[in-house]
Amino acid sequence: MRAAKRFNEQRGGFFAGGLTYYTIFALFPLLMVGFAVFGFVLASHPDLLKTIDGKIRESVSGALSQQLVGLMNSAIDARASVGLIGLATASWAGLTWMSHLRVALSEMWAHPVHRVGYVRTKLSDLTAMIGTFLVTMLTIALTALGHLRPMATVLSLFGIPELPIFNLVFRLISILISVLVAWLMFTWMIARLPRQPGRLGTSMQAGLMAAIGFELFKQVASIYLRTVLRSPAGAAFGPVLGLMVFANVTAYLVLFATAWAATKDPHSEHIEPPGPAIISPRIQVEEGLGVRQTVAALIAGAVGALTISRLFRRRR
């Protein structure tokens, strides 16, 4: 299979592992930003803070509840510094992740590397990261519209009663919308994120293939997680392992789909121009006679001698 050959030749597994690492690494500063935003929300809504405080004291008794409340108050007090540090770290980690993703996609396309300035490269990565963020937010919004509750709300607005058959219909619509939005996201990544954009037609085909594989993986993973999380060990380590597997499988899907698109695109193969032709005269000097030449000379001499001797005999 040409796609598998291209994927292996361009070190797809190596890049998928690197993308998995940077994806997990970028989540920690994002969590810091999330905690900071949560702290600002609680600081501006005292009633919500009192409600959460009361829930903690009701659920946890003794000194542990005091410690949890103290940690929450400390996080709220340090929300500005945590948010700034998290935002700066998230920006750096996001740019690093985007740079490695674009390099990996360019390798799958086998595009030639053109050296540009550092500032220009980072600005290009920043633009690509913002575009990817907007596309991801759009896909999340479209996916949310396909869930059961938004669909039920739409039915209630039109005065349509809820029937059991609608649950199956909404489930199918939800899966279809998930595939469509994943198709949009993967097509964007395959076609526009490489250093040199790929062809949109083949990228759309590859994006659809990746979207279908991604949806199948999500369905299998949801069943697996529901089974694993029932045990204490699964509840402790399942989310972390699931996140790592999710990031790795997604990276493999994107890179393999890009390799497939590259094999379908006749213009993606970069053929190096031949080197300059070098014409040099060849002078061959042979010293003396060879074996064949010596034998031929002996035969010619013998024939000549016989001919001359016969001529002399006839004259006599």
GROMACS .gro file of C-alpha atoms in nm:
model
  316
    1MET     CA    1   0.000   0.000   0.000
    2ARG     CA    2   0.151   0.327  -0.113
    3ALA     CA    3   0.009   0.528   0.177
    4ALA     CA    4   0.164   0.295   0.435
    5LYS     CA    5   0.495   0.306   0.250
    6ARG     CA    6   0.489   0.685   0.241
    7PHE     CA    7   0.393   0.698   0.610
    8ASN     CA    8   0.685   0.474   0.709
    9GLU     CA    9   0.937   0.640   0.479
   10GLN     CA   10   0.850   0.985   0.612
   11ARG     CA   11   0.875   0.865   0.978
   12GLY     CA   12   0.506   0.900   1.052
   13GLY     CA   13   0.523   0.700   1.374
   14PHE     CA   14   0.806   0.917   1.504
   15PHE     CA   15   0.614   1.237   1.439
   16ALA     CA   16   0.293   1.092   1.588
   17GLY     CA   17   0.477   1.014   1.911
   18GLY     CA   18   0.621   1.365   1.924
   19LEU     CA   19   0.280   1.521   1.866
   20THR     CA   20   0.135   1.309   2.146
   21TYR     CA   21   0.399   1.437   2.386
   22TYR     CA   22   0.347   1.802   2.295
   23THR     CA   23  -0.032   1.762   2.311
   24ILE     CA   24  -0.017   1.630   2.668
   25PHE     CA   25   0.244   1.891   2.759
   26ALA     CA   26   0.026   2.176   2.632
   27LEU     CA   27  -0.270   2.068   2.846
   28PHE     CA   28  -0.114   2.168   3.178
   29PRO     CA   29  -0.084   2.542   3.106
   30LEU     CA   30  -0.434   2.529   2.960
   31LEU     CA   31  -0.555   2.388   3.292
   32MET     CA   32  -0.385   2.679   3.467
   33VAL     CA   33  -0.571   2.922   3.243
   34GLY     CA   34  -0.894   2.734   3.315
   35PHE     CA   35  -0.840   2.757   3.690
   36ALA     CA   36  -0.768   3.129   3.657
   37VAL     CA   37  -1.089   3.187   3.459
   38PHE     CA   38  -1.280   2.984   3.717
   39GLY     CA   39  -1.127   3.199   3.991
   40PHE     CA   40  -1.235   3.521   3.820
   41VAL     CA   41  -1.587   3.385   3.780
   42LEU     CA   42  -1.611   3.291   4.148
   43ALA     CA   43  -1.464   3.624   4.259
   44SER     CA   44  -1.726   3.814   4.061
   45HIS     CA   45  -2.014   3.592   4.185
   46PRO     CA   46  -2.007   3.572   4.567
   47ASP     CA   47  -2.334   3.380   4.577
   48LEU     CA   48  -2.189   3.103   4.362
   49LEU     CA   49  -1.879   3.097   4.583
   50LYS     CA   50  -2.093   3.056   4.895
   51THR     CA   51  -2.288   2.775   4.730
   52ILE     CA   52  -1.970   2.586   4.639
   53ASP     CA   53  -1.831   2.648   4.988
   54GLY     CA   54  -2.146   2.502   5.142
   55LYS     CA   55  -2.141   2.199   4.911
   56ILE     CA   56  -1.781   2.125   5.007
   57ARG     CA   57  -1.858   2.148   5.379
   58GLU     CA   58  -2.162   1.923   5.338
   59SER     CA   59  -1.980   1.660   5.133
   60VAL     CA   60  -1.652   1.656   5.326
   61SER     CA   61  -1.633   1.683   5.702
   62GLY     CA   62  -1.353   1.766   5.940
   63ALA     CA   63  -1.017   1.919   5.862
   64LEU     CA   64  -1.026   1.804   5.500
   65SER     CA   65  -1.313   2.037   5.420
   66GLN     CA   66  -1.121   2.329   5.569
   67GLN     CA   67  -0.820   2.242   5.356
   68LEU     CA   68  -1.028   2.222   5.038
   69VAL     CA   69  -1.193   2.555   5.110
   70GLY     CA   70  -0.853   2.708   5.184
   71LEU     CA   71  -0.712   2.577   4.855
   72MET     CA   72  -1.008   2.720   4.667
   73ASN     CA   73  -0.966   3.060   4.831
   74SER     CA   74  -0.592   3.056   4.760
   75ALA     CA   75  -0.659   2.977   4.395
   76ILE     CA   76  -0.904   3.265   4.376
   77ASP     CA   77  -0.656   3.506   4.536
   78ALA     CA   78  -0.377   3.399   4.297
   79ARG     CA   79  -0.598   3.394   3.987
   80ALA     CA   80  -0.419   3.682   3.815
   81SER     CA   81  -0.065   3.545   3.851
   82VAL     CA   82  -0.173   3.189   3.771
   83GLY     CA   83  -0.360   3.313   3.466
   84LEU     CA   84  -0.067   3.516   3.333
   85ILE     CA   85   0.183   3.234   3.384
   86GLY     CA   86  -0.056   2.982   3.235
   87LEU     CA   87  -0.134   3.205   2.938
   88ALA     CA   88   0.233   3.268   2.862
   89THR     CA   89   0.320   2.899   2.898
   90ALA     CA   90   0.017   2.795   2.694
   91SER     CA   91   0.114   3.034   2.415
   92TRP     CA   92   0.468   2.896   2.404
   93ALA     CA   93   0.350   2.534   2.422
   94GLY     CA   94   0.084   2.599   2.159
   95LEU     CA   95   0.333   2.751   1.916
   96THR     CA   96   0.570   2.459   1.973
   97TRP     CA   97   0.290   2.210   1.914
   98MET     CA   98   0.179   2.391   1.600
   99SER     CA   99   0.534   2.406   1.466
  100HIS     CA  100   0.584   2.031   1.509
  101LEU     CA  101   0.242   1.957   1.360
  102ARG     CA  102   0.318   2.162   1.050
  103VAL     CA  103   0.658   2.000   1.010
  104ALA     CA  104   0.501   1.653   1.041
  105LEU     CA  105   0.232   1.732   0.783
  106SER     CA  106   0.489   1.880   0.547
  107GLU     CA  107   0.697   1.563   0.581
  108MET     CA  108   0.396   1.350   0.487
  109TRP     CA  109   0.346   1.564   0.177
  110ALA     CA  110   0.724   1.543   0.111
  111HIS     CA  111   0.736   1.915   0.047
  112PRO     CA  112   1.079   2.072   0.004
  113VAL     CA  113   1.195   2.279   0.301
  114HIS     CA  114   1.237   2.650   0.234
  115ARG     CA  115   1.430   2.838   0.498
  116VAL     CA  116   1.264   3.159   0.615
  117GLY     CA  117   1.329   3.392   0.904
  118TYR     CA  118   1.255   3.296   1.264
  119VAL     CA  119   1.008   3.580   1.319
  120ARG     CA  120   0.824   3.507   0.996
  121THR     CA  121   0.799   3.138   1.085
  122LYS     CA  122   0.658   3.211   1.431
  123LEU     CA  123   0.407   3.459   1.293
  124SER     CA  124   0.296   3.198   1.041
  125ASP     CA  125   0.263   2.940   1.320
  126LEU     CA  126   0.065   3.188   1.530
  127THR     CA  127  -0.174   3.254   1.241
  128ALA     CA  128  -0.216   2.881   1.183
  129MET     CA  129  -0.276   2.821   1.555
  130ILE     CA  130  -0.545   3.090   1.571
  131GLY     CA  131  -0.710   2.952   1.258
  132THR     CA  132  -0.702   2.599   1.399
  133PHE     CA  133  -0.851   2.725   1.725
  134LEU     CA  134  -1.137   2.896   1.542
  135VAL     CA  135  -1.206   2.589   1.328
  136THR     CA  136  -1.200   2.370   1.641
  137MET     CA  137  -1.445   2.600   1.821
  138LEU     CA  138  -1.672   2.588   1.517
  139THR     CA  139  -1.662   2.209   1.512
  140ILE     CA  140  -1.739   2.193   1.885
  141ALA     CA  141  -2.035   2.427   1.840
  142LEU     CA  142  -2.171   2.221   1.550
  143THR     CA  143  -2.120   1.900   1.746
  144ALA     CA  144  -2.311   2.044   2.042
  145LEU     CA  145  -2.607   2.113   1.815
  146GLY     CA  146  -2.627   1.744   1.732
  147HIS     CA  147  -2.676   1.627   2.089
  148LEU     CA  148  -3.010   1.512   2.222
  149ARG     CA  149  -3.092   1.809   2.444
  150PRO     CA  150  -3.045   2.081   2.180
  151MET     CA  151  -3.252   1.876   1.937
  152ALA     CA  152  -3.524   1.831   2.197
  153THR     CA  153  -3.520   2.206   2.261
  154VAL     CA  154  -3.566   2.270   1.890
  155LEU     CA  155  -3.864   2.033   1.884
  156SER     CA  156  -4.022   2.203   2.183
  157LEU     CA  157  -3.985   2.542   2.015
  158PHE     CA  158  -4.184   2.415   1.718
  159GLY     CA  159  -4.437   2.241   1.941
  160ILE     CA  160  -4.344   1.891   1.824
  161PRO     CA  161  -4.395   1.623   2.092
  162GLU     CA  162  -4.103   1.401   2.189
  163LEU     CA  163  -4.140   1.043   2.068
  164PRO     CA  164  -3.913   0.741   2.137
  165ILE     CA  165  -3.826   0.717   1.769
  166PHE     CA  166  -3.672   1.062   1.791
  167ASN     CA  167  -3.399   0.934   2.024
  168LEU     CA  168  -3.266   0.703   1.753
  169VAL     CA  169  -3.302   0.972   1.489
  170PHE     CA  170  -3.122   1.226   1.705
  171ARG     CA  171  -2.847   0.976   1.776
  172LEU     CA  172  -2.790   0.917   1.405
  173ILE     CA  173  -2.801   1.291   1.339
  174SER     CA  174  -2.548   1.346   1.617
  175ILE     CA  175  -2.308   1.092   1.465
  176LEU     CA  176  -2.355   1.241   1.119
  177ILE     CA  177  -2.285   1.593   1.245
  178SER     CA  178  -1.979   1.467   1.434
  179VAL     CA  179  -1.843   1.312   1.115
  180LEU     CA  180  -1.912   1.628   0.917
  181VAL     CA  181  -1.743   1.860   1.164
  182ALA     CA  182  -1.448   1.622   1.200
  183TRP     CA  183  -1.425   1.618   0.821
  184LEU     CA  184  -1.409   1.997   0.823
  185MET     CA  185  -1.138   2.002   1.089
  186PHE     CA  186  -0.921   1.729   0.935
  187THR     CA  187  -0.950   1.879   0.587
  188TRP     CA  188  -0.831   2.211   0.726
  189MET     CA  189  -0.537   2.045   0.897
  190ILE     CA  190  -0.432   1.835   0.597
  191ALA     CA  191  -0.473   2.105   0.332
  192ARG     CA  192  -0.381   2.431   0.505
  193LEU     CA  193  -0.148   2.358   0.795
  194PRO     CA  194   0.157   2.227   0.601
  195ARG     CA  195   0.426   2.482   0.518
  196GLN     CA  196   0.309   2.457   0.159
  197PRO     CA  197  -0.069   2.405   0.124
  198GLY     CA  198  -0.180   2.078  -0.032
  199ARG     CA  199  -0.446   2.024  -0.296
  200LEU     CA  200  -0.797   2.073  -0.158
  201GLY     CA  201  -0.957   1.788  -0.356
  202THR     CA  202  -0.733   1.510  -0.229
  203SER     CA  203  -0.727   1.672   0.116
  204MET     CA  204  -1.105   1.654   0.136
  205GLN     CA  205  -1.098   1.283   0.051
  206ALA     CA  206  -0.828   1.220   0.311
  207GLY     CA  207  -1.016   1.432   0.565
  208LEU     CA  208  -1.331   1.226   0.515
  209MET     CA  209  -1.135   0.905   0.565
  210ALA     CA  210  -0.981   1.042   0.885
  211ALA     CA  211  -1.320   1.167   1.009
  212ILE     CA  212  -1.483   0.826   0.966
  213GLY     CA  213  -1.192   0.655   1.142
  214PHE     CA  214  -1.202   0.914   1.419
  215GLU     CA  215  -1.574   0.861   1.478
  216LEU     CA  216  -1.532   0.483   1.488
  217PHE     CA  217  -1.249   0.524   1.737
  218LYS     CA  218  -1.465   0.750   1.955
  219GLN     CA  219  -1.746   0.496   1.963
  220VAL     CA  220  -1.513   0.210   2.056
  221ALA     CA  221  -1.329   0.425   2.312
  222SER     CA  222  -1.653   0.529   2.481
  223ILE     CA  223  -1.755   0.166   2.528
  224TYR     CA  224  -1.409   0.075   2.655
  225LEU     CA  225  -1.397   0.364   2.902
  226ARG     CA  226  -1.739   0.282   3.042
  227THR     CA  227  -1.611  -0.068   3.111
  228VAL     CA  228  -1.272   0.031   3.252
  229LEU     CA  229  -1.389   0.313   3.479
  230ARG     CA  230  -1.594   0.073   3.688
  231SER     CA  231  -1.283  -0.051   3.868
  232PRO     CA  232  -1.084   0.164   4.117
  233ALA     CA  233  -0.762   0.128   3.918
  234GLY     CA  234  -0.940   0.223   3.598
  235ALA     CA  235  -1.095   0.526   3.764
  236ALA     CA  236  -0.752   0.638   3.886
  237PHE     CA  237  -0.546   0.582   3.571
  238GLY     CA  238  -0.811   0.547   3.301
  239PRO     CA  239  -0.857   0.918   3.217
  240VAL     CA  240  -0.483   0.983   3.184
  241LEU     CA  241  -0.418   0.673   2.975
  242GLY     CA  242  -0.728   0.743   2.770
  243LEU     CA  243  -0.609   1.095   2.698
  244MET     CA  244  -0.268   0.970   2.585
  245VAL     CA  245  -0.419   0.702   2.362
  246PHE     CA  246  -0.667   0.954   2.222
  247ALA     CA  247  -0.391   1.201   2.132
  248ASN     CA  248  -0.172   0.930   1.979
  249VAL     CA  249  -0.447   0.771   1.769
  250THR     CA  250  -0.562   1.112   1.647
  251ALA     CA  251  -0.206   1.201   1.544
  252TYR     CA  252  -0.172   0.870   1.360
  253LEU     CA  253  -0.502   0.928   1.179
  254VAL     CA  254  -0.411   1.278   1.066
  255LEU     CA  255  -0.062   1.186   0.948
  256PHE     CA  256  -0.168   0.865   0.776
  257ALA     CA  257  -0.452   1.046   0.599
  258THR     CA  258  -0.204   1.311   0.487
  259ALA     CA  259   0.030   1.042   0.355
  260TRP     CA  260  -0.264   0.891   0.166
  261ALA     CA  261  -0.350   1.230   0.016
  262ALA     CA  262   0.011   1.276  -0.089
  263THR     CA  263   0.012   0.946  -0.277
  264LYS     CA  264  -0.308   1.044  -0.457
  265ASP     CA  265  -0.171   1.383  -0.561
  266PRO     CA  266   0.051   1.353  -0.871
  267HIS     CA  267   0.197   1.698  -0.806
  268SER     CA  268   0.311   1.622  -0.453
  269GLU     CA  269   0.620   1.427  -0.552
  270HIS     CA  270   0.919   1.655  -0.544
  271ILE     CA  271   1.170   1.544  -0.806
  272GLU     CA  272   1.514   1.689  -0.768
  273PRO     CA  273   1.654   1.838  -1.091
  274PRO     CA  274   1.944   1.644  -1.242
  275GLY     CA  275   2.293   1.770  -1.185
  276PRO     CA  276   2.489   1.949  -1.455
  277ALA     CA  277   2.628   1.729  -1.729
  278ILE     CA  278   3.006   1.698  -1.727
  279ILE     CA  279   3.168   1.627  -2.064
  280SER     CA  280   3.535   1.534  -2.047
  281PRO     CA  281   3.747   1.393  -2.333
  282ARG     CA  282   3.882   1.045  -2.283
  283ILE     CA  283   4.226   0.971  -2.422
  284GLN     CA  284   4.335   0.610  -2.423
  285VAL     CA  285   4.697   0.532  -2.497
  286GLU     CA  286   4.797   0.174  -2.566
  287GLU     CA  287   5.163   0.077  -2.555
  288GLY     CA  288   5.280  -0.216  -2.773
  289LEU     CA  289   5.073  -0.482  -2.942
  290GLY     CA  290   4.820  -0.695  -2.773
  291VAL     CA  291   4.787  -1.072  -2.805
  292ARG     CA  292   4.522  -1.051  -3.076
  293GLN     CA  293   4.715  -0.793  -3.269
  294THR     CA  294   5.034  -1.005  -3.254
  295VAL     CA  295   4.854  -1.317  -3.379
  296ALA     CA  296   4.690  -1.119  -3.658
  297ALA     CA  297   5.026  -0.974  -3.760
  298LEU     CA  298   5.186  -1.322  -3.771
  299ILE     CA  299   4.904  -1.459  -3.985
  300ALA     CA  300   4.922  -1.161  -4.220
  301GLY     CA  301   5.301  -1.199  -4.248
  302ALA     CA  302   5.274  -1.570  -4.323
  303VAL     CA  303   5.009  -1.513  -4.589
  304GLY     CA  304   5.218  -1.237  -4.743
  305ALA     CA  305   5.532  -1.454  -4.748
  306LEU     CA  306   5.348  -1.741  -4.916
  307THR     CA  307   5.206  -1.507  -5.177
  308ILE     CA  308   5.544  -1.355  -5.260
  309SER     CA  309   5.711  -1.698  -5.282
  310ARG     CA  310   5.450  -1.821  -5.530
  311LEU     CA  311   5.495  -1.514  -5.746
  312PHE     CA  312   5.870  -1.575  -5.766
  313ARG     CA  313   5.816  -1.941  -5.862
  314ARG     CA  314   5.582  -1.849  -6.149
  315ARG     CA  315   5.835  -1.606  -6.296
  316ARG     CA  316   6.097  -1.876  -6.305
   0.00000   0.00000   0.00000
